[in-house]
Coordinates of N, CA and C in Angstrom, one line a residue:
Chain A
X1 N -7.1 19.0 8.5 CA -7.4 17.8 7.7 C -7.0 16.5 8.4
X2 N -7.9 15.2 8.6 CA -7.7 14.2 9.2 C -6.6 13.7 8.1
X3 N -5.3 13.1 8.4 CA -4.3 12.1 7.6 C -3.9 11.7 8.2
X4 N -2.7 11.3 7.1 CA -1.4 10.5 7.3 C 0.0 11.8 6.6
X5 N 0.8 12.2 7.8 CA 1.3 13.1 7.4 C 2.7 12.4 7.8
X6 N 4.0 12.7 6.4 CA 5.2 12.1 6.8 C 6.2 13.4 6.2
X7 N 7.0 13.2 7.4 CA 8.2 14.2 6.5 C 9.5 13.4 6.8
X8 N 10.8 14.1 6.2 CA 10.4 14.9 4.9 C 10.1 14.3 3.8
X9 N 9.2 15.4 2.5 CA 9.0 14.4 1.5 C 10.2 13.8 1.0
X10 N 11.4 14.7 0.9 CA 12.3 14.0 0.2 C 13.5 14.3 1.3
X11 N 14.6 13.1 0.6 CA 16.1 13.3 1.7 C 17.2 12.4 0.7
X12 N 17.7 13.7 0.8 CA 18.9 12.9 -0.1 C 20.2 12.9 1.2
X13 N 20.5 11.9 0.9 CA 22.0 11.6 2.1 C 22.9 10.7 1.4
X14 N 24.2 11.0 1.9 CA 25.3 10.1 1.4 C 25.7 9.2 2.5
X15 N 26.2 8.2 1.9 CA 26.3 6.7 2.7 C 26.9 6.5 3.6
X16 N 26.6 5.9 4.4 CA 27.2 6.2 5.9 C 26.5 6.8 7.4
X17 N 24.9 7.6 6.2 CA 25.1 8.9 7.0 C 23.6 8.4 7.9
X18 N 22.8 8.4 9.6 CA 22.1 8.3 10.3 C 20.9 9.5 9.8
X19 N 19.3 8.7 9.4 CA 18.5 9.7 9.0 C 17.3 9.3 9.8
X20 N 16.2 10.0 9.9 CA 15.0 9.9 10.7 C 14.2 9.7 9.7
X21 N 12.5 9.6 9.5 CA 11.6 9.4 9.0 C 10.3 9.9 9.6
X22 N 9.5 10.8 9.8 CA 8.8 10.7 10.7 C 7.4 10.4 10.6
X23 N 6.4 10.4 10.9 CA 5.1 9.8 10.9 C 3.8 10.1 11.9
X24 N 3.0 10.9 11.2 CA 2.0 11.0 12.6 C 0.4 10.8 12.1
X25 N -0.4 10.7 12.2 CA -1.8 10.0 12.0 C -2.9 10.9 13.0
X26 N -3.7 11.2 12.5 CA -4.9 12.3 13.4 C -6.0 11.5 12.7
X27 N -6.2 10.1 12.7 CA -7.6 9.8 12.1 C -8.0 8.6 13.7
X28 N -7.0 8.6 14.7 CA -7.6 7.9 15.6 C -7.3 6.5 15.7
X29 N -6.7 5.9 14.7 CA -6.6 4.5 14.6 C -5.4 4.3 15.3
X30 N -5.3 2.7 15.4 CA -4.4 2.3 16.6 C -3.6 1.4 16.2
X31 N -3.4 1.4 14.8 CA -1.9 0.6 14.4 C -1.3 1.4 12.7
X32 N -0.3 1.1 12.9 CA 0.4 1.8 11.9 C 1.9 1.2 11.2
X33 N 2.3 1.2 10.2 CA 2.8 0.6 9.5 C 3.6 1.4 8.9
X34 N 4.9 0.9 8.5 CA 5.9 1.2 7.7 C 6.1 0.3 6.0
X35 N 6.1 0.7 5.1 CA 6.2 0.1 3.8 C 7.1 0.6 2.8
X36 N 7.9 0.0 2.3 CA 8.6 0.2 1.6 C 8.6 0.0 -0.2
X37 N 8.5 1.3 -1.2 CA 8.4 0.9 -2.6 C 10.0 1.0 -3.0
X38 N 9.6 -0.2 -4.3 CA 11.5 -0.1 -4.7 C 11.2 0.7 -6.1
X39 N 12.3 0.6 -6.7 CA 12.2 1.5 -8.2 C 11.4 1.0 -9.1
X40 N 10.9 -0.3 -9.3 CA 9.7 -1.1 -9.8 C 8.4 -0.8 -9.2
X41 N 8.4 0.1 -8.1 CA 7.1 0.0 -7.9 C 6.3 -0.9 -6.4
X42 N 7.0 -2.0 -6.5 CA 6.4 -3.3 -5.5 C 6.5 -2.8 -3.9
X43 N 5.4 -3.0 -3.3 CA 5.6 -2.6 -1.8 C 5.7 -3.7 -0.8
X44 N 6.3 -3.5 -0.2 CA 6.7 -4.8 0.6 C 7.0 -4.0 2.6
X45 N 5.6 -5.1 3.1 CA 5.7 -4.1 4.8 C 7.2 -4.4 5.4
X46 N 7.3 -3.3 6.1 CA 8.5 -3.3 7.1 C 8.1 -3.6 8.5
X47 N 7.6 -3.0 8.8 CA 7.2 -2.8 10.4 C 5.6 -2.8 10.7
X48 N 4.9 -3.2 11.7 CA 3.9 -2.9 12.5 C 3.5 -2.5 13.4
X49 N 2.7 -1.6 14.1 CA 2.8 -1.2 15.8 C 1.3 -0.9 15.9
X50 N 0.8 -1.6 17.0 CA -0.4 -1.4 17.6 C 0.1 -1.4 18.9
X51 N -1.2 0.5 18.8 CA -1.0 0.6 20.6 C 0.4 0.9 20.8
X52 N 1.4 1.4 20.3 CA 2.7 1.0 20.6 C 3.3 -0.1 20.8
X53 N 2.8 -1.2 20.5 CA 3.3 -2.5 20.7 C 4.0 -3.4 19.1
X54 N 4.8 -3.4 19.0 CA 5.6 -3.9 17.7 C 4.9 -5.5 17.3
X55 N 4.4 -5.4 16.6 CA 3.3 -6.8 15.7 C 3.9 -7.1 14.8
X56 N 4.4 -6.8 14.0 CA 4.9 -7.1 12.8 C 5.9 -6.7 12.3
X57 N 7.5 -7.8 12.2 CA 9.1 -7.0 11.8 C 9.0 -7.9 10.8
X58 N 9.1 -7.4 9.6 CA 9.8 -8.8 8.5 C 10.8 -8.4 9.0
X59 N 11.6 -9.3 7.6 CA 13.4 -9.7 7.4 C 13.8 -8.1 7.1
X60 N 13.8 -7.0 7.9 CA 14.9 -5.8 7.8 C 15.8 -6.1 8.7
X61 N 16.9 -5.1 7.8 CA 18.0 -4.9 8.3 C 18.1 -4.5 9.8
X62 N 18.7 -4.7 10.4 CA 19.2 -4.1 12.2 C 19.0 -2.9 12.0
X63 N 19.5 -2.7 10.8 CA 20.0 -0.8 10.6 C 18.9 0.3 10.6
X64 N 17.6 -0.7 10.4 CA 16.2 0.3 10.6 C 15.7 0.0 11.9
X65 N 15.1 1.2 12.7 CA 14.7 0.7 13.7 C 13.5 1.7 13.7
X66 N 12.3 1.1 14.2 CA 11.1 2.2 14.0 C 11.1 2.1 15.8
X67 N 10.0 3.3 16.3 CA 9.7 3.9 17.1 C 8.3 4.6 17.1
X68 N 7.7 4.1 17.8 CA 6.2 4.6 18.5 C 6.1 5.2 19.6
X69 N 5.9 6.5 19.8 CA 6.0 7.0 21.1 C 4.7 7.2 21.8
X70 N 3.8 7.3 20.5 CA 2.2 7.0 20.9 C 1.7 6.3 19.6
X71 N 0.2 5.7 20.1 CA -0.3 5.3 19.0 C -0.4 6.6 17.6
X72 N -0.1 7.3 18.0 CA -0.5 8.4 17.0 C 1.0 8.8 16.0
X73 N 1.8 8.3 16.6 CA 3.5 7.9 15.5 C 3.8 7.1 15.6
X74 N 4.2 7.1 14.5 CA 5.8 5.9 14.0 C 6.5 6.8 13.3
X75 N 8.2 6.5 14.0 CA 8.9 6.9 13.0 C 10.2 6.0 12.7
X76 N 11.1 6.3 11.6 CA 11.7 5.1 11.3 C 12.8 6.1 11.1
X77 N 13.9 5.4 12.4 CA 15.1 5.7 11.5 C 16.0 4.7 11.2
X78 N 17.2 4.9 10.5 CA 18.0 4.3 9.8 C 19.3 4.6 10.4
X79 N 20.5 3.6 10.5 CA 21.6 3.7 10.6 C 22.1 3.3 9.4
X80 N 23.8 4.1 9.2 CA 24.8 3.5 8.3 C 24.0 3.2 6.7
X81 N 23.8 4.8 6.5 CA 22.9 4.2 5.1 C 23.4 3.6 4.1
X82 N 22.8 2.8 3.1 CA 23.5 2.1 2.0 C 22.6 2.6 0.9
X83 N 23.5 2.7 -0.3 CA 22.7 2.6 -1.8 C 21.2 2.0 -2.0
X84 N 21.6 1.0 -1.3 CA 20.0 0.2 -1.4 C 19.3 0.4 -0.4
X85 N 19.3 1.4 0.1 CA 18.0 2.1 1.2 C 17.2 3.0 0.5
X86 N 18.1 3.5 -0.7 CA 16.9 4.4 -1.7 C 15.7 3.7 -2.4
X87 N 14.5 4.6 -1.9 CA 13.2 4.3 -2.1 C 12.5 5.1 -1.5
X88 N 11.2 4.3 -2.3 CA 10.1 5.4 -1.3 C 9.4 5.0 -0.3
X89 N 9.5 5.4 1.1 CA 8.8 4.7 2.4 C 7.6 5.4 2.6
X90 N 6.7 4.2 2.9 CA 5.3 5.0 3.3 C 5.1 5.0 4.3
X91 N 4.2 5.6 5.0 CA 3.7 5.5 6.3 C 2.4 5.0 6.2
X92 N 1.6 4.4 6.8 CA 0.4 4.0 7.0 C -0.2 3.6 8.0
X93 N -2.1 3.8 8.0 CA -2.4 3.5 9.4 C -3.7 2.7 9.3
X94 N -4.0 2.0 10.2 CA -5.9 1.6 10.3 C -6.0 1.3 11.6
X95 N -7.7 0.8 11.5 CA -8.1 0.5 12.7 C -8.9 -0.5 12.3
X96 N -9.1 -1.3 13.3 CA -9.8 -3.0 13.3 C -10.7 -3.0 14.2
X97 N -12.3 -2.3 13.3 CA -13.3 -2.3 14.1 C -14.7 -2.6 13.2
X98 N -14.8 -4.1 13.5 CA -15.9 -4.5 12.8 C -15.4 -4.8 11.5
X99 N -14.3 -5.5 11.1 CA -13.8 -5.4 10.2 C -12.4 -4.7 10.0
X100 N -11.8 -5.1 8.5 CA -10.7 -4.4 8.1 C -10.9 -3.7 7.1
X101 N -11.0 -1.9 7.1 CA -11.4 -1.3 6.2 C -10.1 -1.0 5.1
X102 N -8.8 -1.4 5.4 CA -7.8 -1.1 4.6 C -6.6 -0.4 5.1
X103 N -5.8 0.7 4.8 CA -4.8 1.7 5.0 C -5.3 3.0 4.4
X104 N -4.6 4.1 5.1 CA -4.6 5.2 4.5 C -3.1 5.5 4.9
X105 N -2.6 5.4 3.5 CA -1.4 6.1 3.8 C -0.8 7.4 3.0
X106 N 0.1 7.9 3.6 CA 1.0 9.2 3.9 C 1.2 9.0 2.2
X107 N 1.7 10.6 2.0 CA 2.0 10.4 0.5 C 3.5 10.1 0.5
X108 N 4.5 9.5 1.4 CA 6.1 8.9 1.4 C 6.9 9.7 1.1
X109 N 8.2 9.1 1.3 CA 9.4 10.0 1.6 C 10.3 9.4 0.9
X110 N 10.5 9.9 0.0 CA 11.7 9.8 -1.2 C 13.0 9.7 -0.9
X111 N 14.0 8.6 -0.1 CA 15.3 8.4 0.3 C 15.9 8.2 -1.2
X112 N 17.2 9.2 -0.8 CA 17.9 9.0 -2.1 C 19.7 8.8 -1.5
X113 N 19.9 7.6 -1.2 CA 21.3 7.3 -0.9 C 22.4 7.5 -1.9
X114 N 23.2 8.7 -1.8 CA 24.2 8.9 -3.2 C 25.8 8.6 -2.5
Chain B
X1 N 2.9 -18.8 1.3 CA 2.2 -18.0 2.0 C 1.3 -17.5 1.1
X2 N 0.4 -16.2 1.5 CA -0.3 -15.6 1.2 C 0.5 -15.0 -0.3
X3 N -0.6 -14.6 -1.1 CA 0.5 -13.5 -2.6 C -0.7 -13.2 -3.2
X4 N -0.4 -12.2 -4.4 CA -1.3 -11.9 -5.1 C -0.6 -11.5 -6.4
X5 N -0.8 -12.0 -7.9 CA -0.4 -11.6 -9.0 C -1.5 -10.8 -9.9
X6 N -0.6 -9.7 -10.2 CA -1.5 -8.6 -11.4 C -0.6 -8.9 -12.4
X7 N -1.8 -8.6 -13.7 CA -1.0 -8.5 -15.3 C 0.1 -7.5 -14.9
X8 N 1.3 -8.0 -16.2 CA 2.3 -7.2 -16.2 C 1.6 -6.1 -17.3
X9 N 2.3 -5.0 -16.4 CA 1.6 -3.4 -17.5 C 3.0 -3.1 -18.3
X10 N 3.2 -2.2 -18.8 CA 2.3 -1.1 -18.7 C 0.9 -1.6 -19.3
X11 N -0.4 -1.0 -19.2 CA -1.2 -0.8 -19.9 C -1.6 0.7 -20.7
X12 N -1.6 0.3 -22.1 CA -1.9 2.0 -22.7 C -3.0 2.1 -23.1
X13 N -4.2 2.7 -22.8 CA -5.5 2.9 -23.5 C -6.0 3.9 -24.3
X14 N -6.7 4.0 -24.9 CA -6.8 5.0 -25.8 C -8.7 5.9 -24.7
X15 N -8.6 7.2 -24.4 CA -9.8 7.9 -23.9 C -11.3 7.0 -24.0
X16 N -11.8 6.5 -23.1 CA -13.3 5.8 -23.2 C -13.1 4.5 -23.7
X17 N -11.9 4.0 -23.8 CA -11.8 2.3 -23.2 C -12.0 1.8 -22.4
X18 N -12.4 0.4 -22.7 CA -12.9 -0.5 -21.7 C -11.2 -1.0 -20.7
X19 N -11.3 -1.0 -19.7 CA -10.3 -1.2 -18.9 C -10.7 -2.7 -18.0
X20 N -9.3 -3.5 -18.4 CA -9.6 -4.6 -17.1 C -8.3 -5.0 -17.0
X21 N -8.1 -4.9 -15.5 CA -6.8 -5.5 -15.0 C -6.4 -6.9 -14.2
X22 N -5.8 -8.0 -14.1 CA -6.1 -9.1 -13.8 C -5.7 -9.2 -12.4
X23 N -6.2 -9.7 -11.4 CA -5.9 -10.1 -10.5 C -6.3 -11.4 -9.2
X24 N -5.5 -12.1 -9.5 CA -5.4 -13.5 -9.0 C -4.9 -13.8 -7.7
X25 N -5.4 -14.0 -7.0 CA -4.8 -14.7 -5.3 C -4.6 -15.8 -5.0
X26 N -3.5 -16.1 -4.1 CA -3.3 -17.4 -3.4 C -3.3 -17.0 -1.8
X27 N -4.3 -17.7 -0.9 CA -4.7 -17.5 0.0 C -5.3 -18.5 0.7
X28 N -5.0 -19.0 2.2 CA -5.6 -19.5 3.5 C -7.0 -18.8 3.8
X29 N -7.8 -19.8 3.8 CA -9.4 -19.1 4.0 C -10.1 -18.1 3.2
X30 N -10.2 -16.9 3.9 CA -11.3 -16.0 3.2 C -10.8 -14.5 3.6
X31 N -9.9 -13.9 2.8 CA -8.8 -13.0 3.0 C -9.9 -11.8 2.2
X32 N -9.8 -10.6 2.9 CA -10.6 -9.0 2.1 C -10.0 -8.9 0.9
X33 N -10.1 -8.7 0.3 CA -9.7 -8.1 -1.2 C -10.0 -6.5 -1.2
X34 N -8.9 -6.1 -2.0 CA -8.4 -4.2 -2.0 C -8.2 -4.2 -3.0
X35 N -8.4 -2.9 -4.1 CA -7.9 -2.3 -5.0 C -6.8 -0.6 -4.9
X36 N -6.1 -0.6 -4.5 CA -5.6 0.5 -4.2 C -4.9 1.6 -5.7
X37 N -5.3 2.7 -5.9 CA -4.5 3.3 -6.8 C -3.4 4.5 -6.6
X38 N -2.2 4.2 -7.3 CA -1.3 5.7 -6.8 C -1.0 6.5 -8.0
X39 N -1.4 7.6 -7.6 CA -1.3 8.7 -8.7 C 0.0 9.2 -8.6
X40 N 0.9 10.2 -9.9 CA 1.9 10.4 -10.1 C 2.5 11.4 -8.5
X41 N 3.5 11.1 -7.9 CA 4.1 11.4 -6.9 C 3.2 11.8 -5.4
X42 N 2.4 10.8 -5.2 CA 1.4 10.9 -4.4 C 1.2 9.0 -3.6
X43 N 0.8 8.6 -2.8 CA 0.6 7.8 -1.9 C -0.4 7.2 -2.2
X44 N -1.2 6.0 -2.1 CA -1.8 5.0 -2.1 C -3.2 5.5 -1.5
X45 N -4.2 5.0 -2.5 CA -5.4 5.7 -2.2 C -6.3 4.0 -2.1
X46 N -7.5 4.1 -1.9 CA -8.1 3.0 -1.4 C -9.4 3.0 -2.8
X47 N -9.1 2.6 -3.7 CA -10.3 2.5 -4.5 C -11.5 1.8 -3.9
X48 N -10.9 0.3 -3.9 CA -12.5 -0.3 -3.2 C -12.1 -1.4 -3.1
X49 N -13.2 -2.3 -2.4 CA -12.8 -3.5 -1.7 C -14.1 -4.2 -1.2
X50 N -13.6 -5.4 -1.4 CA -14.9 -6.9 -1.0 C -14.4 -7.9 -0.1
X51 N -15.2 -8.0 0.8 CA -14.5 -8.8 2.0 C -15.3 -10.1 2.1
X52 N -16.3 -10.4 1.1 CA -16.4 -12.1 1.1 C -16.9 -12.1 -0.4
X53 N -17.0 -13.9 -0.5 CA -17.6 -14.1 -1.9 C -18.5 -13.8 -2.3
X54 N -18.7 -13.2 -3.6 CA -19.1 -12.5 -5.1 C -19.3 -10.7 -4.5
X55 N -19.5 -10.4 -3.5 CA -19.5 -9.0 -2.8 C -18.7 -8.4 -4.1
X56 N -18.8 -7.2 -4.3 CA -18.8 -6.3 -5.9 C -18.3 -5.0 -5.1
X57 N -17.2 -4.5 -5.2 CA -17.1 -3.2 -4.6 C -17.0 -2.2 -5.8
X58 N -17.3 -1.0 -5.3 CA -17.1 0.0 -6.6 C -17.0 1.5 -6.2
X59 N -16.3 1.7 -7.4 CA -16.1 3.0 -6.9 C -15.6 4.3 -8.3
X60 N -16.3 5.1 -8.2 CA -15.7 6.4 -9.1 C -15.7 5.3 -11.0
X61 N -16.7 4.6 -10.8 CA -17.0 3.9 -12.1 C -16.0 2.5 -12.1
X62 N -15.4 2.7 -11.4 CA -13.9 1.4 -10.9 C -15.3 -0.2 -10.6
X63 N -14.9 -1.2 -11.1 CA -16.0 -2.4 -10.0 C -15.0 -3.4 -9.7
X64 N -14.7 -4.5 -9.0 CA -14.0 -5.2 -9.3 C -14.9 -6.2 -8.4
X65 N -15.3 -8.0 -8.6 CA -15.7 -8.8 -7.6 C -15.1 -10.2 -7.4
X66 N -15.5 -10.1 -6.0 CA -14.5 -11.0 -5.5 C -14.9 -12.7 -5.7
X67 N -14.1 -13.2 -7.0 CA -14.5 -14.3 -7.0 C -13.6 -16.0 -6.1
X68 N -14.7 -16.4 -5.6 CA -13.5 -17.3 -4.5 C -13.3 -18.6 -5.8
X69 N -14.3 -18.9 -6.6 CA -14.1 -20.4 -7.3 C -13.2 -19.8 -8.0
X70 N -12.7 -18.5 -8.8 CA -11.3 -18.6 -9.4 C -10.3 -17.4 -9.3
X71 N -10.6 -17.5 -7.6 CA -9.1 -16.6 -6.8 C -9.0 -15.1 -7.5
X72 N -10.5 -15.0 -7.9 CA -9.6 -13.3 -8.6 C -10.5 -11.9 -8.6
X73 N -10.0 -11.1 -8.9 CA -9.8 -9.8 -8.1 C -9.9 -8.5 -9.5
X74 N -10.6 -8.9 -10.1 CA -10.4 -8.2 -11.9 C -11.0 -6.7 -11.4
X75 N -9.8 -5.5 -11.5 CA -10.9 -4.4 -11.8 C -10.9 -4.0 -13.4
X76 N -12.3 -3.7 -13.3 CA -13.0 -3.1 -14.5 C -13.4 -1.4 -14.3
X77 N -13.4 -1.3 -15.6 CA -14.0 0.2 -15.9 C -14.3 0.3 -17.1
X78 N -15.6 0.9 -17.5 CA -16.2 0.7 -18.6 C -16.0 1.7 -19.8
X79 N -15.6 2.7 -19.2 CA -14.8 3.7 -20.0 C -13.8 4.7 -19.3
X80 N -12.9 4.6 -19.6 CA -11.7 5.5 -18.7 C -11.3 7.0 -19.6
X81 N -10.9 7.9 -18.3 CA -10.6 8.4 -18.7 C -9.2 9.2 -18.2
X82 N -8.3 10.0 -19.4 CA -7.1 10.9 -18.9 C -6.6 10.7 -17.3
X83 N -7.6 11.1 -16.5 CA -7.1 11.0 -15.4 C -6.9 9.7 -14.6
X84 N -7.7 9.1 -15.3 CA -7.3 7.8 -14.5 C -6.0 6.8 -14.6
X85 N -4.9 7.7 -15.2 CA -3.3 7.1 -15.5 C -2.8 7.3 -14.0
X86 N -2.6 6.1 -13.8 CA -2.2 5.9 -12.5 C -1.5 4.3 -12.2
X87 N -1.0 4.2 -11.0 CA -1.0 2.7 -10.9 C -1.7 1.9 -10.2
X88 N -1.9 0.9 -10.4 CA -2.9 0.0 -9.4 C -2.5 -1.1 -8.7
X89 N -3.0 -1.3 -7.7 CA -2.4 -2.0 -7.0 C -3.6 -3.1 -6.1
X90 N -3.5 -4.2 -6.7 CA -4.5 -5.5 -5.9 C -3.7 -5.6 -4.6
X91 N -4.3 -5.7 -3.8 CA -3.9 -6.6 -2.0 C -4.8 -7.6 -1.9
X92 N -4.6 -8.3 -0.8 CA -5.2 -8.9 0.0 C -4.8 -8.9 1.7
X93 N -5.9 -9.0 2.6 CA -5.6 -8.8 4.1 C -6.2 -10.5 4.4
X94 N -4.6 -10.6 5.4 CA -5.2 -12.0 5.9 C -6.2 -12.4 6.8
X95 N -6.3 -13.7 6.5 CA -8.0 -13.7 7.6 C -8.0 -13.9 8.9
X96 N -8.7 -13.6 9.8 CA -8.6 -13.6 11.2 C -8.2 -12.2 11.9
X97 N -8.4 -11.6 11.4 CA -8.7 -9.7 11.9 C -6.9 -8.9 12.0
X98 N -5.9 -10.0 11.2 CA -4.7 -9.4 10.9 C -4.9 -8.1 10.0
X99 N -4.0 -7.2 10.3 CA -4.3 -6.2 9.6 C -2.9 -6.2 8.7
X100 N -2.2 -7.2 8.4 CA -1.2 -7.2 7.1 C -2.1 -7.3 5.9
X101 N -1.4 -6.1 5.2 CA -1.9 -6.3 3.6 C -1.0 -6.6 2.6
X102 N -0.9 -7.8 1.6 CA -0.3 -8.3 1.2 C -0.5 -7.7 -0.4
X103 N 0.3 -6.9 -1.2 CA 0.2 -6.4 -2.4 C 0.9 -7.1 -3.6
X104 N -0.1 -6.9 -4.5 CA 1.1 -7.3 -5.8 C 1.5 -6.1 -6.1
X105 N 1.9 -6.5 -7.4 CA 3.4 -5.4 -8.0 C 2.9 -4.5 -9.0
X106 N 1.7 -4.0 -9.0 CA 1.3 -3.2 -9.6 C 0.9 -2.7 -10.9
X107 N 0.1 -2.5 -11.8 CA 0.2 -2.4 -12.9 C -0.1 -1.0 -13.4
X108 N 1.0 -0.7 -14.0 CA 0.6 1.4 -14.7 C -0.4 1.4 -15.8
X109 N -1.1 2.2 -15.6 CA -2.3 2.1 -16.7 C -2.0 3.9 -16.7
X110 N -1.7 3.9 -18.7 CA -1.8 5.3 -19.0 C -2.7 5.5 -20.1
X111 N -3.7 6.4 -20.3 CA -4.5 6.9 -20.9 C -4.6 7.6 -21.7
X112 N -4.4 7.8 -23.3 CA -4.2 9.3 -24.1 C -5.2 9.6 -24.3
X113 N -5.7 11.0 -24.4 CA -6.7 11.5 -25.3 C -7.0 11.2 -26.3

């Protein structure tokens, strides 16, 4: 099946503790994104990478650092987790050809910092 | 900057109501407009989308069109049903072939029988 595939769905970790995120895409497109939902719901981007090339950092923490090893991942890990890292992260991807058709993204990864 | 506001939800309907969700933009130029929906413990799906003025996208009975004289982004549905309790989610992508999508905050629309 062509997707947006992320694991794991879920991760529970206690505070303090270094976790991965991973991310891989088989639909061919050449940029991909990180997004974050809070407990309301609201998604707000983290990261961008085209081509492997980093396009887009908002205001995150040091403590996230994503990684593209091809256009075909992203993954995001985290240092030094805190309470307020729990959420749900998505993964997502497109391509910009003749237009902007939108995202397809991953069904996310449920962080639960206890 | 760029933003986009939807009605605050929840929304509750009753089976084969008329459905309309509000969505308003503030925007530089001539930015695509998205409707995205997420269903219960599942990821963001791409309802439909208009990438210039009055363009009408639609989809699975969903329409929404893109009005530029008053910034907005309304999906409609003319009768809903059960399955369509989900949440919705207006964007907009900035103009000039950026591929950031800028979302609002979503509104839950649930459906009884």
């Amino acid at each position: 099946d062509t997707a947006v595939s992320q694991t794991p769905k879920y991760l529970v970790t206690q505070m303090g503790n270094d976790k991965s995120i991973k991310c891989e895409q088989n639909l061919g497109h050449d940029t991909m994104y990180w997004y974050k939902q809070d407990s309301k719901k609201f998604l707000k981007i983290m990261f961008s990478y085209n081509n492997k090339e980093l396009i887009i950092n908002e205001t995150v923490p040091n403590r996230f650092s994503p990684k593209s090893p091809d256009k075909a991942h992203l993954n995001l890990h985290i240092n030094s987790l805190e309470l307020g890292d729990s959420a749900v992260y998505f993964c997502a991807s497109s391509q910009f050809h003749r237009g902007f058709d939108g995202y397809t993204f991953g069904s996310g990864t449920r962080l639960t910092v206890v | 900057g760029n933003s986009v506001t939807q009605m605050e939800g929840p929304v509750t309907l009753s089976e084969e109501a008329f459905l309309t969700i509000n969505c308003t933009y503030t925007a530089t130029g001539y930015p695509s407009l998205f409707w995205y929906v997420q269903y219960p413990g599942e990821g963001l799906q791409l309802l439909l989308k208009a990438t210039k003025a009055d363009d009408k996208g639609s989809n699975k009975g969903f329409e929404a069109t893109y009005r530029k004289e008053t910034t907005s982004f309304h999906l409609e549905k003319g009768s809903v049903q059960v399955s369509d309790s989900a949440v919705y989610f207006c964007a907009l992508s900035e103009e000039g072939g950026s591929e950031k999508l800028v979302f609002g905050k979503g509104t839950k629309l649930t459906v009884n029988p």
